[in-house]
mmCIF file of C-alpha atoms in Angstrom:
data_model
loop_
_atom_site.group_PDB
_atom_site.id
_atom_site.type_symbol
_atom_site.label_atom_id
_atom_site.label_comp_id
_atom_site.label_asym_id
_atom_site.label_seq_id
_atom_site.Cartn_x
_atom_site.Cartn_y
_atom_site.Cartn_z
ATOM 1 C CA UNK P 38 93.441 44.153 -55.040
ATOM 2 C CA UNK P 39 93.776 46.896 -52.861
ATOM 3 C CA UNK P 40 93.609 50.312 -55.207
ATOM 4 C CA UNK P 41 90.125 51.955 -55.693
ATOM 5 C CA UNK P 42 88.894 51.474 -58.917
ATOM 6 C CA UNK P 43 88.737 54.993 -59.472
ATOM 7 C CA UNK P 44 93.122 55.375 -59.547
ATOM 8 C CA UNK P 45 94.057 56.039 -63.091
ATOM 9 C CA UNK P 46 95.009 52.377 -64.722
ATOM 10 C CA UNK P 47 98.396 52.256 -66.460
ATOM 11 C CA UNK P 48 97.207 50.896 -69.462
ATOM 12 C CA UNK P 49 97.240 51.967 -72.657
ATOM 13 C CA UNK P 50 93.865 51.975 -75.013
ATOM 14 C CA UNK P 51 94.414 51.340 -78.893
ATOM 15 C CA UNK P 52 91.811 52.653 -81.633
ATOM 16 C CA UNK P 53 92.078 51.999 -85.325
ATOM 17 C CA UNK P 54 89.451 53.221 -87.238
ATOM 18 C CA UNK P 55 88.121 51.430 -90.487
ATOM 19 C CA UNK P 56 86.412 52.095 -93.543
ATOM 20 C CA UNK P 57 84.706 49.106 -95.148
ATOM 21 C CA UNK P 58 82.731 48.748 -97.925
ATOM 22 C CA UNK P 59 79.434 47.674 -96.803
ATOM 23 C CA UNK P 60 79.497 44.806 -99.286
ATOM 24 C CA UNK P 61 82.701 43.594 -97.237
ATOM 25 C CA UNK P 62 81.707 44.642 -93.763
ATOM 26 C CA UNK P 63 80.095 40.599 -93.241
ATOM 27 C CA UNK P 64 83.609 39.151 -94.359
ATOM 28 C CA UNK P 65 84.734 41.979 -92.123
ATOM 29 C CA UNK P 66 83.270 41.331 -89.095
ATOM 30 C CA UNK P 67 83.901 37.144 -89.489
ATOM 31 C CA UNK P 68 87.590 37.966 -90.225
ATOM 32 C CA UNK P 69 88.041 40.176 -86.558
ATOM 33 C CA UNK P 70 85.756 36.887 -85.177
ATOM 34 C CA UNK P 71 88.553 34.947 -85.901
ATOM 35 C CA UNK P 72 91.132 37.000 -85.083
ATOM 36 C CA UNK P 73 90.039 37.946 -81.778
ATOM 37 C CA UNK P 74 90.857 34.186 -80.901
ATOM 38 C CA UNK P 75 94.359 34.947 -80.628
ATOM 39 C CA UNK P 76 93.639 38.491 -79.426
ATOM 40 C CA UNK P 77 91.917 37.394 -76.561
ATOM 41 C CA UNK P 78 94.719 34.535 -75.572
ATOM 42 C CA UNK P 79 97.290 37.541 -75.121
ATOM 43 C CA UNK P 80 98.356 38.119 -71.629
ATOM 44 C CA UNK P 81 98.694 41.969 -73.074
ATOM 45 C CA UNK P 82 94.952 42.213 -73.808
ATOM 46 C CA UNK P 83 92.797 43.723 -71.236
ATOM 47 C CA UNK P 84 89.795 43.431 -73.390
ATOM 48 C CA UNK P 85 88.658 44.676 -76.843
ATOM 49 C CA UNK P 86 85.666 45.234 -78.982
ATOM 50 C CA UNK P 87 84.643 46.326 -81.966
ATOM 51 C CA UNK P 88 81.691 49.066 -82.826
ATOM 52 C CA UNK P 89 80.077 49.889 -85.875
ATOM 53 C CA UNK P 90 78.900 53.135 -86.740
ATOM 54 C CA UNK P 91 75.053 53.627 -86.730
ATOM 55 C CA UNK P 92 74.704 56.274 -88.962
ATOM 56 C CA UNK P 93 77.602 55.608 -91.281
ATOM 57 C CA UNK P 94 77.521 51.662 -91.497
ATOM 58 C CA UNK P 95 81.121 51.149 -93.533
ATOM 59 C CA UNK P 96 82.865 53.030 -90.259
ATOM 60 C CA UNK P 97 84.410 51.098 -88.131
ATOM 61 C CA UNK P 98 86.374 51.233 -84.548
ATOM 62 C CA UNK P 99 88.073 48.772 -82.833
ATOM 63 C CA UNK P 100 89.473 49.302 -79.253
ATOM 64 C CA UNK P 101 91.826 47.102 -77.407
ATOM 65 C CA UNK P 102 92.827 47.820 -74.053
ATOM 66 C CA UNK P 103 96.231 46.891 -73.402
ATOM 67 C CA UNK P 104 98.857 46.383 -70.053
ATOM 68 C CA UNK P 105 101.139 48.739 -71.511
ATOM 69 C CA UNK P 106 102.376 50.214 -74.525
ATOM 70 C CA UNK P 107 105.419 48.238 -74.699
ATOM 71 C CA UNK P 108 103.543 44.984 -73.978
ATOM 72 C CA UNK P 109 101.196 46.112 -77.118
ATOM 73 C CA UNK P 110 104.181 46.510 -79.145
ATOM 74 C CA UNK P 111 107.222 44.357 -77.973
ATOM 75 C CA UNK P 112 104.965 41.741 -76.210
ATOM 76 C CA UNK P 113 101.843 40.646 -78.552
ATOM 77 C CA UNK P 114 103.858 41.410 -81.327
ATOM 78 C CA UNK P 115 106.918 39.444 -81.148
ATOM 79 C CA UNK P 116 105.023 36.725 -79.681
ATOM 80 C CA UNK P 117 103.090 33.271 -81.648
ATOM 81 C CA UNK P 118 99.896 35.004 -81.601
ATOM 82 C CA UNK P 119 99.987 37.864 -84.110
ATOM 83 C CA UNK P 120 100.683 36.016 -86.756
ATOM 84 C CA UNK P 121 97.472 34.125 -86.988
ATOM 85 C CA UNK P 122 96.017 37.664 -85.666
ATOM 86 C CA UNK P 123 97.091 39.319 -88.546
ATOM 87 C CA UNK P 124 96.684 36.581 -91.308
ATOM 88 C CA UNK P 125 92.801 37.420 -90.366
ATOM 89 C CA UNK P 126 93.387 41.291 -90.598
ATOM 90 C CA UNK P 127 95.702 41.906 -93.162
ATOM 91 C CA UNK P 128 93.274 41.886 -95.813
ATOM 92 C CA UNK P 129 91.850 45.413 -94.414
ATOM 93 C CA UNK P 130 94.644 47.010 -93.316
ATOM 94 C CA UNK P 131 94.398 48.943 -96.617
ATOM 95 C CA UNK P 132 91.017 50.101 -94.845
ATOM 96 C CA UNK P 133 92.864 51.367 -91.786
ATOM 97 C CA UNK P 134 92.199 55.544 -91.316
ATOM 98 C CA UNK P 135 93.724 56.044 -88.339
ATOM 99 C CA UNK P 136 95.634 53.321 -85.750
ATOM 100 C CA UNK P 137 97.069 54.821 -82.695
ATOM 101 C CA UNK P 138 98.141 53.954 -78.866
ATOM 102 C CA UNK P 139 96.500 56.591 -76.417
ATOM 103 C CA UNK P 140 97.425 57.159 -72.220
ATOM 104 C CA UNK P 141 94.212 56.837 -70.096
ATOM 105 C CA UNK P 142 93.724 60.215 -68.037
ATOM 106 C CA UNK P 143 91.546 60.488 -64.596
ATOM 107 C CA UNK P 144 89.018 61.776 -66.273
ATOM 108 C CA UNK P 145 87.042 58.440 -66.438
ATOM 109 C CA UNK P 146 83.906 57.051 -64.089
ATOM 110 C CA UNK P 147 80.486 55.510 -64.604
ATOM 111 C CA UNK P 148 77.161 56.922 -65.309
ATOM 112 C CA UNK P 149 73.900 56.443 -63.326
ATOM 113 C CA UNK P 150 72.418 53.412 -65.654
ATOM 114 C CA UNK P 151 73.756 50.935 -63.298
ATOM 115 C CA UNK P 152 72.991 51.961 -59.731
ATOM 116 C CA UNK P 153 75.391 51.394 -57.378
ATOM 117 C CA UNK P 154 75.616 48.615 -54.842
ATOM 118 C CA UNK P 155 74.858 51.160 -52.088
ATOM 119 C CA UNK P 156 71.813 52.436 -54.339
ATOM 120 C CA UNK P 157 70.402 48.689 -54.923
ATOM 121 C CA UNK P 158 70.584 47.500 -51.434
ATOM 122 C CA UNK P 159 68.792 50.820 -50.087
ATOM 123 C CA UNK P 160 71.306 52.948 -48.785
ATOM 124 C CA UNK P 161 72.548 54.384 -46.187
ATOM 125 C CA UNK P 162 69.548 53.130 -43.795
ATOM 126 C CA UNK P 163 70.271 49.649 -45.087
ATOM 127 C CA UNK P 164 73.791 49.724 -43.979
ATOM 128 C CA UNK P 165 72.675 50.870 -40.627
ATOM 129 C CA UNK P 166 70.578 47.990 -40.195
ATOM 130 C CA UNK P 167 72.867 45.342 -41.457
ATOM 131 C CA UNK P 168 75.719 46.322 -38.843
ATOM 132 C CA UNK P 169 73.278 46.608 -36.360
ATOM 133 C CA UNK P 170 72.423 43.074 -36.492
ATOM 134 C CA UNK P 171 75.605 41.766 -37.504
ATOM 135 C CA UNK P 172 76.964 43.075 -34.007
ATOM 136 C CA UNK P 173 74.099 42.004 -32.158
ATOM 137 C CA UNK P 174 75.104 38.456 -33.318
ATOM 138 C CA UNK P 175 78.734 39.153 -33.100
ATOM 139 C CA UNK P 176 78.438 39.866 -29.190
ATOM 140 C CA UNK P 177 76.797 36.768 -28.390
ATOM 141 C CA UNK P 178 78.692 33.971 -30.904
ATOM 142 C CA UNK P 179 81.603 32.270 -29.031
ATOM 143 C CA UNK P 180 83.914 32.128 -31.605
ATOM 144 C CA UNK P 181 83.816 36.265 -32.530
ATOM 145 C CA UNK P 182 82.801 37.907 -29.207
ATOM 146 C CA UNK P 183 86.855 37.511 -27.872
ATOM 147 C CA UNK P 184 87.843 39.370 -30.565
ATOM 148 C CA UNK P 185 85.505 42.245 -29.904
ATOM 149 C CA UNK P 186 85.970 42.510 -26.440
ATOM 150 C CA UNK P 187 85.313 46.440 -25.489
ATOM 151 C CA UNK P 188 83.481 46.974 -28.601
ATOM 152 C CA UNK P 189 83.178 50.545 -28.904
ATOM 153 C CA UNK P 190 79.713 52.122 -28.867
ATOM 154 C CA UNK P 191 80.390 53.724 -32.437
ATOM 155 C CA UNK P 192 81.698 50.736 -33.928
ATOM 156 C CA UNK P 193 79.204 49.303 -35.704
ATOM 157 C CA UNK P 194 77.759 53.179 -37.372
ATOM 158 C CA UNK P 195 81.743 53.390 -38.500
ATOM 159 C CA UNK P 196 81.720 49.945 -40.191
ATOM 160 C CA UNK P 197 78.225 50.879 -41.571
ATOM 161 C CA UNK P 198 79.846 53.786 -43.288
ATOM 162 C CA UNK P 199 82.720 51.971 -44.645
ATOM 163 C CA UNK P 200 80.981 49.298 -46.297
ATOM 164 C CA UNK P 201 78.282 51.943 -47.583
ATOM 165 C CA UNK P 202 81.279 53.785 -49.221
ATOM 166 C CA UNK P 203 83.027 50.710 -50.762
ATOM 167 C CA UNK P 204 79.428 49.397 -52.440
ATOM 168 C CA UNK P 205 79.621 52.883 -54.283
ATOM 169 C CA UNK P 206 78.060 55.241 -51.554
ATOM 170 C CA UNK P 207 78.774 58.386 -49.504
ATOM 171 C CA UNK P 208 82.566 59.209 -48.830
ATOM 172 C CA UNK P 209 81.807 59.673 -45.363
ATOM 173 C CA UNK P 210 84.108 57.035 -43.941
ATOM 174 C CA UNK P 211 87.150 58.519 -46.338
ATOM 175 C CA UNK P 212 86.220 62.141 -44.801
ATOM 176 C CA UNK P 213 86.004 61.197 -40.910
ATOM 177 C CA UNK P 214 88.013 57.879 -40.411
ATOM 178 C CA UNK P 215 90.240 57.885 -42.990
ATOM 179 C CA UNK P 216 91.510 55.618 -45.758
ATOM 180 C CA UNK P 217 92.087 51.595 -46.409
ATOM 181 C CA UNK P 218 95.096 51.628 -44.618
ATOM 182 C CA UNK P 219 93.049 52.676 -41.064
ATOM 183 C CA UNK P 220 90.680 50.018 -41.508
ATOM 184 C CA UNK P 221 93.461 48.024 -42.068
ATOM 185 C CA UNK P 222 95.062 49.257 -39.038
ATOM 186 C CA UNK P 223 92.589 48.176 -37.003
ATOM 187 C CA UNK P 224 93.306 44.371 -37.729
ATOM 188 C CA UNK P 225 97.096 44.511 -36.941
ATOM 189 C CA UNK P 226 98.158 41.774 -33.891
ATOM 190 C CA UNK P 227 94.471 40.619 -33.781
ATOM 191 C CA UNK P 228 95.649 37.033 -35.000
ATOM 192 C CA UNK P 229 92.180 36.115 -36.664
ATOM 193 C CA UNK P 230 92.053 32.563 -37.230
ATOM 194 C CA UNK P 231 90.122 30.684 -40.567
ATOM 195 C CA UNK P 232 87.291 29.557 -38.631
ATOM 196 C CA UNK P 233 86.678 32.856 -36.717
ATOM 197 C CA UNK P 234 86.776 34.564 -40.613
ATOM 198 C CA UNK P 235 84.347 32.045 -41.612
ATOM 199 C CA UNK P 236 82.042 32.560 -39.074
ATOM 200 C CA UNK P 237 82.435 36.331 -39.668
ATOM 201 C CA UNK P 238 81.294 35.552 -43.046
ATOM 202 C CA UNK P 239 78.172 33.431 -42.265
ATOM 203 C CA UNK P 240 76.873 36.225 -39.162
ATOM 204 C CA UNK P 241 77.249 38.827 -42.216
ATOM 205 C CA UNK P 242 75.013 36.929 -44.771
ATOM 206 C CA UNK P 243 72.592 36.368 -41.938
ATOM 207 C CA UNK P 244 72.218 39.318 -40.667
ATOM 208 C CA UNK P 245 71.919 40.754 -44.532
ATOM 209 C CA UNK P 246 68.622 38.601 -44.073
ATOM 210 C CA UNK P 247 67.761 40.074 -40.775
ATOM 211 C CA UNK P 248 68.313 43.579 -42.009
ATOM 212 C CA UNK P 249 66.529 42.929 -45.318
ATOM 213 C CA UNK P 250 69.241 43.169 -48.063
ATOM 214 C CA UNK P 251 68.098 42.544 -51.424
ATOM 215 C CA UNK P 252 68.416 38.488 -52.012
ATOM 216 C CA UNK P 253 69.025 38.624 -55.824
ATOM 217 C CA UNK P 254 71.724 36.448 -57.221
ATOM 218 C CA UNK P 255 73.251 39.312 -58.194
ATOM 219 C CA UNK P 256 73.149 41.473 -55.783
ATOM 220 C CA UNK P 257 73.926 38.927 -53.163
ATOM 221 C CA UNK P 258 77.188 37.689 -55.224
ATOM 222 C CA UNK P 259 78.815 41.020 -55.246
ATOM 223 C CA UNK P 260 78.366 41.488 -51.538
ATOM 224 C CA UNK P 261 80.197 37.727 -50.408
ATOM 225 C CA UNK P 262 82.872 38.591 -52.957
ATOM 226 C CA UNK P 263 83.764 41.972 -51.221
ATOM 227 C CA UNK P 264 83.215 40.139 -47.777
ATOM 228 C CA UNK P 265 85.606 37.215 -48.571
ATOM 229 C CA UNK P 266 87.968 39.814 -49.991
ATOM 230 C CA UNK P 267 88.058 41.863 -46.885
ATOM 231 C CA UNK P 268 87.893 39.207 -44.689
ATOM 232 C CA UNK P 269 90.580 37.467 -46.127
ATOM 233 C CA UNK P 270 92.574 40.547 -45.952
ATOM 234 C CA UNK P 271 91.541 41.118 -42.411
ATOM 235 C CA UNK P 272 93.106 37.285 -41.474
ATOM 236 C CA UNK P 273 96.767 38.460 -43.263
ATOM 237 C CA UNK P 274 97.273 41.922 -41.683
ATOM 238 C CA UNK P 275 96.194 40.403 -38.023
ATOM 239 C CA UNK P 276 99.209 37.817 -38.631
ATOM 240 C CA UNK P 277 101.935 38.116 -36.681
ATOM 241 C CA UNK P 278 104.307 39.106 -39.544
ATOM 242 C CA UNK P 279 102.022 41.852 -41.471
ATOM 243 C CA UNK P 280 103.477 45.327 -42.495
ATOM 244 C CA UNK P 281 101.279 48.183 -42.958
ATOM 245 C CA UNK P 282 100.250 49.036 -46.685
ATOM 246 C CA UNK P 283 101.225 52.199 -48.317
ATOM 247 C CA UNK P 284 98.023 54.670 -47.794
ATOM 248 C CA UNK P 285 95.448 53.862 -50.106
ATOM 249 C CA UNK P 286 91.804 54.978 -50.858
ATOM 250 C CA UNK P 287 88.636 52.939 -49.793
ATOM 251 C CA UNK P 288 88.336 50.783 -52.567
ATOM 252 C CA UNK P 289 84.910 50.699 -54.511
ATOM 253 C CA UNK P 290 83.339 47.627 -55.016
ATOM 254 C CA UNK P 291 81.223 47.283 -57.939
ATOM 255 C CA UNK P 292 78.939 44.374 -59.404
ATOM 256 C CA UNK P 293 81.216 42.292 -60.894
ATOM 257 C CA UNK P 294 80.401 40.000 -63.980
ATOM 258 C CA UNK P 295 76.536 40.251 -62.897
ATOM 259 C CA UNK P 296 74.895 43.669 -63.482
ATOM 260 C CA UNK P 297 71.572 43.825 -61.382
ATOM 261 C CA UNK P 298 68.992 41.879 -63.539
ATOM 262 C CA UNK P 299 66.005 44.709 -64.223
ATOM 263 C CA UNK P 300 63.604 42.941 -66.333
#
């Protein structure tokens, strides 16, 4: 996973549009239960769900995200699953109104009901104070301080920035560093071993404490997946054999399967 979330997916988003009789919408609504068994076990379904209208109760739309159209079409169609898929439908396809495949555009994002990452850990102060200890730890541990030899004065306020832009905040990093592929960059011959990634890992989480990161589940789970994603990433392209990526964006990290819990 290397693309920002915010690149335009090449998928393909399905609506069809019902209109049940409210004395059939129970029957309905078990019937697209069942069917979303085999819905679900396609390798072309991204995801899917169903909505009911609030005002109109008898209308209907069902959305299913697929890989691609042809997947949609020539993939969950010819395969074992759509017959017992549409054994559960086919007594409302005479309800159908409208059932159409439709392109995703860039016009897409997320609204402010989740805060960000960078918003829920405190910002840009936060991140100031996290690298700041993490590199005050990183100096003195046997393991990392060989690889950071010559640390430059500025390092830790440019790592600061880039993780405050992946956890959703300022593009700051993006506007004076660059992209993924210069962090990346920075990486290449370094020949990082497992134990030195580990450690990287554990000086991260503790200096998280130290800086006073929030310690919710939640919270704290997004934060060691993006850190044993990069760091992972960080052990390939220091390998001896590592080619530089194609230019990418700073990817955005978000929360995961865990929103923040808010009571």
């Amino acid at each position: 996973m290397t693309a920002s979330e915010t690149a335009t997916p090449r998928t393909t988003v399905e609506y069809i549009r019902y209109r049940v009789p409210e004395e059939r919408s129970a029957e309905f609504l078990a019937a697209y239960t069942r069917a979303a068994v085999p819905l679900a076990a396609s390798p072309y379904c991204v995801d899917y769900e169903l909505a009911r209208c609030e005002a109109h109760p008898a209308s209907f739309v069902l959305r299913i995200t697929w890989t691609s159209t042809e997947d949609h079409l020539q993939g969950f169609r010819a395969s074992d699953l759509f017959p017992p898929f549409l054994a559960e439908i086919r007594p409302y396809v005479e309800d159908i109104e409208e059932m159409r495949d439709y392109k995703v555009t860039p016009v897409r994002g997320t609204g402010s009901a989740v805060p960000t990452l960078y918003a829920w850990a405190g910002g840009e102060k936060a991140f100031a104070r996290l690298t700041e200890a993490f590199y005050a730890k990183v100096v003195e541990d046997d393991l990392l301080a060989p690889l950071f030899a010559g640390l430059a004065p500025e390092h830790a306020e440019h790592v600061a920035l880039w993780l405050a832009e992946v956890f959703g905040g300022p593009e700051t990093y993006s506007a004076t560093q660059g992209g993924h592929s210069h962090m990346v960059a920075k990486h290449f011959g370094r020949g990082i071993t497992e134990p030195q990634r580990r450690r990287w890992v554990n000086l991260i989480q503790d200096a998280a404490d130290e800086a006073g990161l929030p310690t919710d589940a939640e919270f704290r789970s997004a934060f060691l997946a993006y850190v044993e994603w990069g760091t992972r990433l960080a052990v390939h392209f220091s390998g001896p054999d590592a080619q530089p990526p194609a230019e990418q964006p700073v990817p955005k990290w978000g929360w995961g399967a865990a929103p923040p819990y808010q009571g």
